PDB file of C-alpha atoms in Angstrom:
ATOM      1  CA  MET A 194      90.890   9.712 194.467  1.00  0.00           C
ATOM      2  CA  ASN A 195      93.763   7.871 192.835  1.00  0.00           C
ATOM      3  CA  PHE A 196      97.418   8.807 193.171  1.00  0.00           C
ATOM      4  CA  LYS A 197      97.627  10.313 189.665  1.00  0.00           C
ATOM      5  CA  THR A 198      94.664  12.649 190.329  1.00  0.00           C
ATOM      6  CA  LEU A 199      96.072  13.641 193.717  1.00  0.00           C
ATOM      7  CA  LEU A 200      99.482  14.373 192.199  1.00  0.00           C
ATOM      8  CA  LEU A 201      97.937  16.471 189.417  1.00  0.00           C
ATOM      9  CA  ALA A 202      95.800  18.443 191.903  1.00  0.00           C
ATOM     10  CA  SER A 203      98.825  19.045 194.160  1.00  0.00           C
ATOM     11  CA  ALA A 204     100.980  20.212 191.248  1.00  0.00           C
ATOM     12  CA  SER A 205      98.247  22.568 190.023  1.00  0.00           C
ATOM     13  CA  GLY A 206      97.787  24.017 193.494  1.00  0.00           C
ATOM     14  CA  LEU A 207     101.526  24.491 193.956  1.00  0.00           C
ATOM     15  CA  ALA A 208     101.803  26.218 190.576  1.00  0.00           C
ATOM     16  CA  LEU A 209      99.031  28.656 191.486  1.00  0.00           C
ATOM     17  CA  ILE A 210     100.521  29.455 194.879  1.00  0.00           C
ATOM     18  CA  SER A 211     104.131  29.681 193.757  1.00  0.00           C
ATOM     19  CA  CYS A 212     103.589  32.049 190.854  1.00  0.00           C
ATOM     20  CA  SER A 213     101.564  34.695 192.622  1.00  0.00           C
ATOM     21  CA  PRO A 214     103.085  37.900 193.931  1.00  0.00           C
ATOM     22  CA  THR A 215     102.073  38.107 197.569  1.00  0.00           C
ATOM     23  CA  LEU A 216     102.721  41.826 198.039  1.00  0.00           C
ATOM     24  CA  LYS A 217     102.127  41.716 201.761  1.00  0.00           C
ATOM     25  CA  VAL A 218     103.805  44.596 203.558  1.00  0.00           C
ATOM     26  CA  LYS A 219     106.088  43.210 206.247  1.00  0.00           C
ATOM     27  CA  GLN A 220     107.484  44.886 209.325  1.00  0.00           C
ATOM     28  CA  LEU A 221     111.253  45.066 209.649  1.00  0.00           C
ATOM     29  CA  ASP A 222     112.807  42.283 211.692  1.00  0.00           C
ATOM     30  CA  GLU A 223     113.552  43.730 215.140  1.00  0.00           C
ATOM     31  CA  LYS A 224     116.951  42.028 215.367  1.00  0.00           C
ATOM     32  CA  THR A 225     118.294  42.677 211.859  1.00  0.00           C
ATOM     33  CA  GLY A 226     116.389  45.813 210.868  1.00  0.00           C
ATOM     34  CA  GLN A 227     115.829  44.155 207.479  1.00  0.00           C
ATOM     35  CA  LEU A 228     113.034  42.508 205.512  1.00  0.00           C
ATOM     36  CA  PRO A 229     113.002  38.708 205.116  1.00  0.00           C
ATOM     37  CA  THR A 230     114.880  37.383 202.078  1.00  0.00           C
ATOM     38  CA  GLU A 231     117.553  34.891 201.122  1.00  0.00           C
ATOM     39  CA  THR A 232     118.771  37.083 198.244  1.00  0.00           C
ATOM     40  CA  LYS A 233     121.432  39.802 198.229  1.00  0.00           C
ATOM     41  CA  ILE A 234     121.867  42.540 195.640  1.00  0.00           C
ATOM     42  CA  MET A 235     124.873  41.831 193.423  1.00  0.00           C
ATOM     43  CA  PRO A 236     127.366  44.665 192.757  1.00  0.00           C
ATOM     44  CA  ASN A 237     126.480  44.784 189.046  1.00  0.00           C
ATOM     45  CA  GLU A 238     122.821  45.450 189.976  1.00  0.00           C
ATOM     46  CA  VAL A 239     123.739  48.752 191.665  1.00  0.00           C
ATOM     47  CA  LEU A 240     123.936  51.172 188.740  1.00  0.00           C
ATOM     48  CA  THR A 241     124.503  54.274 190.880  1.00  0.00           C
ATOM     49  CA  GLU A 242     125.256  54.791 194.555  1.00  0.00           C
ATOM     50  CA  LYS A 243     126.321  58.178 195.864  1.00  0.00           C
ATOM     51  CA  ASN A 244     126.943  59.374 199.385  1.00  0.00           C
ATOM     52  CA  ILE A 245     124.757  62.242 200.558  1.00  0.00           C
ATOM     53  CA  ASN A 246     123.738  63.551 203.953  1.00  0.00           C
ATOM     54  CA  LEU A 247     120.164  62.299 204.206  1.00  0.00           C
ATOM     55  CA  ASN A 248     119.521  64.551 207.201  1.00  0.00           C
ATOM     56  CA  ASP A 249     119.493  67.412 204.696  1.00  0.00           C
ATOM     57  CA  PHE A 250     116.760  65.689 202.652  1.00  0.00           C
ATOM     58  CA  ASN A 251     114.573  63.953 205.249  1.00  0.00           C
ATOM     59  CA  GLN A 252     111.728  66.505 205.015  1.00  0.00           C
ATOM     60  CA  PHE A 253     109.956  64.109 202.637  1.00  0.00           C
ATOM     61  CA  LEU A 254     110.303  61.446 199.989  1.00  0.00           C
ATOM     62  CA  PHE A 255     108.127  61.821 196.915  1.00  0.00           C
ATOM     63  CA  ILE A 256     107.103  58.552 195.258  1.00  0.00           C
ATOM     64  CA  LYS A 257     106.744  59.632 191.662  1.00  0.00           C
ATOM     65  CA  LYS A 258     104.513  57.677 189.292  1.00  0.00           C
ATOM     66  CA  SER A 259     106.807  55.854 186.938  1.00  0.00           C
ATOM     67  CA  GLY A 260     106.776  52.790 184.785  1.00  0.00           C
ATOM     68  CA  VAL A 261     103.811  51.212 183.074  1.00  0.00           C
ATOM     69  CA  ASN A 262     103.202  48.616 185.790  1.00  0.00           C
ATOM     70  CA  MET A 263     103.818  50.642 188.939  1.00  0.00           C
ATOM     71  CA  GLU A 264     100.210  51.525 189.765  1.00  0.00           C
ATOM     72  CA  LYS A 265      99.692  47.836 190.550  1.00  0.00           C
ATOM     73  CA  TYR A 266     102.577  47.968 193.062  1.00  0.00           C
ATOM     74  CA  GLU A 267     102.351  51.604 194.260  1.00  0.00           C
ATOM     75  CA  SER A 268     100.566  50.911 197.538  1.00  0.00           C
ATOM     76  CA  TYR A 269     102.952  48.073 198.410  1.00  0.00           C
ATOM     77  CA  VAL A 270     106.083  50.144 197.658  1.00  0.00           C
ATOM     78  CA  THR A 271     104.706  53.215 199.461  1.00  0.00           C
ATOM     79  CA  GLN A 272     103.717  51.340 202.611  1.00  0.00           C
ATOM     80  CA  THR A 273     107.024  49.430 202.704  1.00  0.00           C
ATOM     81  CA  LEU A 274     108.980  52.697 202.446  1.00  0.00           C
ATOM     82  CA  LYS A 275     106.843  54.171 205.243  1.00  0.00           C
ATOM     83  CA  ASN A 276     107.666  51.144 207.416  1.00  0.00           C
ATOM     84  CA  ILE A 277     111.376  51.564 206.654  1.00  0.00           C
ATOM     85  CA  GLY A 278     111.241  55.219 207.697  1.00  0.00           C
ATOM     86  CA  GLY A 279     113.993  57.810 207.457  1.00  0.00           C
ATOM     87  CA  PHE A 280     111.735  60.591 206.170  1.00  0.00           C
ATOM     88  CA  LYS A 281     109.328  62.787 208.093  1.00  0.00           C
ATOM     89  CA  LYS A 282     106.710  62.285 205.376  1.00  0.00           C
ATOM     90  CA  ILE A 283     106.228  60.205 202.257  1.00  0.00           C
ATOM     91  CA  TYR A 284     104.010  61.561 199.493  1.00  0.00           C
ATOM     92  CA  THR A 285     102.417  59.807 196.543  1.00  0.00           C
ATOM     93  CA  GLN A 286     101.756  61.858 193.401  1.00  0.00           C
ATOM     94  CA  THR A 287      98.177  62.661 194.433  1.00  0.00           C
ATOM     95  CA  GLU A 288      99.220  63.628 197.969  1.00  0.00           C
ATOM     96  CA  LEU A 289     102.023  65.911 196.753  1.00  0.00           C
ATOM     97  CA  GLU A 290      99.682  67.603 194.268  1.00  0.00           C
ATOM     98  CA  GLN A 291      97.285  68.288 197.176  1.00  0.00           C
ATOM     99  CA  TYR A 292     100.207  69.656 199.230  1.00  0.00           C
ATOM    100  CA  VAL A 293     101.133  72.071 196.400  1.00  0.00           C
ATOM    101  CA  ILE A 294      97.526  73.269 196.097  1.00  0.00           C
ATOM    102  CA  GLN A 295      96.917  73.576 199.851  1.00  0.00           C
ATOM    103  CA  ASN A 296     100.113  75.585 200.323  1.00  0.00           C
ATOM    104  CA  ASN A 297      99.291  78.024 197.477  1.00  0.00           C
ATOM    105  CA  LEU A 298     102.294  76.988 195.386  1.00  0.00           C
ATOM    106  CA  THR A 299     100.520  76.428 192.069  1.00  0.00           C
ATOM    107  CA  ASP A 300     101.777  79.720 190.570  1.00  0.00           C
ATOM    108  CA  LYS A 301     105.374  78.689 191.189  1.00  0.00           C
ATOM    109  CA  VAL A 302     105.041  74.898 190.773  1.00  0.00           C
ATOM    110  CA  THR A 303     102.974  74.049 187.711  1.00  0.00           C
ATOM    111  CA  SER A 304     103.943  70.376 187.565  1.00  0.00           C
ATOM    112  CA  ILE A 305     105.453  67.713 189.790  1.00  0.00           C
ATOM    113  CA  SER A 306     105.801  65.235 186.939  1.00  0.00           C
ATOM    114  CA  ASP A 307     109.029  66.581 185.444  1.00  0.00           C
ATOM    115  CA  ASN A 308     112.459  67.644 186.673  1.00  0.00           C
ATOM    116  CA  ILE A 309     111.844  71.376 186.194  1.00  0.00           C
ATOM    117  CA  GLY A 310     108.625  71.269 188.207  1.00  0.00           C
ATOM    118  CA  LEU A 311     110.330  69.298 190.978  1.00  0.00           C
ATOM    119  CA  LEU A 312     113.228  71.782 190.998  1.00  0.00           C
ATOM    120  CA  ASN A 313     110.695  74.619 191.366  1.00  0.00           C
ATOM    121  CA  LEU A 314     109.053  72.789 194.257  1.00  0.00           C
ATOM    122  CA  GLN A 315     112.437  72.239 195.897  1.00  0.00           C
ATOM    123  CA  LYS A 316     113.136  75.973 195.641  1.00  0.00           C
ATOM    124  CA  GLN A 317     109.848  76.677 197.461  1.00  0.00           C
ATOM    125  CA  VAL A 318     109.887  74.036 200.210  1.00  0.00           C
ATOM    126  CA  GLY A 319     113.519  72.969 200.632  1.00  0.00           C
ATOM    127  CA  ASN A 320     115.358  69.722 200.063  1.00  0.00           C
ATOM    128  CA  PHE A 321     113.599  66.407 199.494  1.00  0.00           C
ATOM    129  CA  LEU A 322     114.208  63.279 197.428  1.00  0.00           C
ATOM    130  CA  VAL A 323     112.253  61.567 194.661  1.00  0.00           C
ATOM    131  CA  CYS A 324     111.733  57.815 194.362  1.00  0.00           C
ATOM    132  CA  GLU A 325     110.897  56.155 191.041  1.00  0.00           C
ATOM    133  CA  SER A 326     110.347  52.444 190.672  1.00  0.00           C
ATOM    134  CA  ASN A 327     109.080  49.991 188.127  1.00  0.00           C
ATOM    135  CA  VAL A 328     108.333  46.279 187.899  1.00  0.00           C
ATOM    136  CA  GLU A 329     108.793  44.632 184.534  1.00  0.00           C
ATOM    137  CA  PHE A 330     107.708  41.128 183.547  1.00  0.00           C
ATOM    138  CA  LEU A 331     110.559  39.639 181.506  1.00  0.00           C
ATOM    139  CA  GLY A 332     108.799  36.438 180.460  1.00  0.00           C
ATOM    140  CA  GLY A 333     108.430  33.021 182.018  1.00  0.00           C
ATOM    141  CA  TYR A 334     108.710  33.553 185.767  1.00  0.00           C
ATOM    142  CA  ASN A 335     111.290  36.364 185.528  1.00  0.00           C
ATOM    143  CA  TYR A 336     110.722  39.894 186.784  1.00  0.00           C
ATOM    144  CA  GLN A 337     112.862  43.012 187.126  1.00  0.00           C
ATOM    145  CA  PHE A 338     112.489  45.704 189.797  1.00  0.00           C
ATOM    146  CA  THR A 339     114.044  49.102 189.108  1.00  0.00           C
ATOM    147  CA  PHE A 340     114.390  51.440 192.101  1.00  0.00           C
ATOM    148  CA  LYS A 341     115.860  54.924 191.752  1.00  0.00           C
ATOM    149  CA  ILE A 342     116.304  57.857 194.170  1.00  0.00           C
ATOM    150  CA  THR A 343     116.934  61.313 192.705  1.00  0.00           C
ATOM    151  CA  ASN A 344     117.825  64.733 194.108  1.00  0.00           C
ATOM    152  CA  PRO A 345     115.431  67.196 192.398  1.00  0.00           C
ATOM    153  CA  ALA A 346     117.717  70.162 193.094  1.00  0.00           C
ATOM    154  CA  THR A 347     120.290  68.758 190.664  1.00  0.00           C
ATOM    155  CA  ALA A 348     118.302  66.009 188.847  1.00  0.00           C
ATOM    156  CA  GLU A 349     121.146  63.753 189.972  1.00  0.00           C
ATOM    157  CA  THR A 350     120.475  60.088 190.656  1.00  0.00           C
ATOM    158  CA  VAL A 351     121.885  59.149 194.062  1.00  0.00           C
ATOM    159  CA  LEU A 352     120.772  55.501 194.155  1.00  0.00           C
ATOM    160  CA  ASP A 353     119.794  53.290 191.226  1.00  0.00           C
ATOM    161  CA  ILE A 354     119.236  49.535 191.511  1.00  0.00           C
ATOM    162  CA  LYS A 355     118.047  47.142 188.826  1.00  0.00           C
ATOM    163  CA  HIS A 356     117.368  43.671 190.268  1.00  0.00           C
ATOM    164  CA  GLN A 357     115.988  40.566 188.565  1.00  0.00           C
ATOM    165  CA  ALA A 358     114.349  37.587 190.249  1.00  0.00           C
ATOM    166  CA  PHE A 359     112.562  34.368 189.472  1.00  0.00           C
ATOM    167  CA  ASN A 360     108.979  34.377 190.785  1.00  0.00           C
ATOM    168  CA  TRP A 361     108.508  30.916 192.215  1.00  0.00           C
ATOM    169  CA  GLY A 362     107.037  31.723 195.622  1.00  0.00           C
ATOM    170  CA  GLY A 363     105.915  35.347 195.251  1.00  0.00           C
ATOM    171  CA  LEU A 364     107.794  38.528 194.439  1.00  0.00           C
ATOM    172  CA  ASP A 365     108.328  39.867 197.968  1.00  0.00           C
ATOM    173  CA  ARG A 366     111.329  37.842 199.129  1.00  0.00           C
ATOM    174  CA  PRO A 367     113.297  37.407 195.889  1.00  0.00           C
ATOM    175  CA  LEU A 368     112.507  40.671 194.054  1.00  0.00           C
ATOM    176  CA  PHE A 369     111.447  43.504 196.363  1.00  0.00           C
ATOM    177  CA  ASN A 370     113.002  42.758 199.754  1.00  0.00           C
ATOM    178  CA  PRO A 371     116.645  42.554 198.563  1.00  0.00           C
ATOM    179  CA  VAL A 372     116.270  46.001 196.960  1.00  0.00           C
ATOM    180  CA  PHE A 373     114.572  47.453 200.034  1.00  0.00           C
ATOM    181  CA  ASN A 374     117.274  45.952 202.282  1.00  0.00           C
ATOM    182  CA  TYR A 375     119.980  47.552 200.154  1.00  0.00           C
ATOM    183  CA  TYR A 376     118.072  50.841 200.418  1.00  0.00           C
ATOM    184  CA  ILE A 377     117.893  50.419 204.226  1.00  0.00           C
ATOM    185  CA  ASP A 378     121.676  49.955 204.380  1.00  0.00           C
ATOM    186  CA  TRP A 379     122.205  52.954 202.092  1.00  0.00           C
ATOM    187  CA  THR A 380     119.994  55.181 204.272  1.00  0.00           C
ATOM    188  CA  LYS A 381     121.828  54.101 207.443  1.00  0.00           C
ATOM    189  CA  LYS A 382     125.196  54.750 205.835  1.00  0.00           C
ATOM    190  CA  ASN A 383     124.102  58.225 204.691  1.00  0.00           C
ATOM    191  CA  THR A 384     122.385  59.400 207.871  1.00  0.00           C
ATOM    192  CA  LYS A 385     124.978  61.451 209.678  1.00  0.00           C
TER     193      LYS A 385
END
């Protein structure tokens, strides 16, 4: 194998590895309590940040289906949020629908896909929060991750982050982990 062929094979291999989203759920670092990343969220990427007492809402976090690309990332986001903790339970859309049916709430809660349905559920079961997220391919190697937490009792957004990253070595470290780390800090600050 000549040098030119070896160089071409190496470059092709590096391109394949560097462009792929790894989406491997990581445990929090025991020392820092954070996920591994070299990137911090910039102030202009935090669209909304409100102080609330999360102890009043820790019954569960509902991960609402949102965005055209989220099904591809739903398991990764859900499992990462479970690893982060802070809520007694985390429900996906299917799991929360089963909860509504199993607890005979279908007469009072006809939908969990809209704000009115979520308000009706909140009236029946008490306070909880809703998480919506989306990953958008912006072209080239650029991606955007939108992460929003809402209070269904008021339909008020309490945390909203829109972060962009360049996918050179996977999406975990540059795109997802900075947002999750900001969320971790926000939950710590709001747990009284």
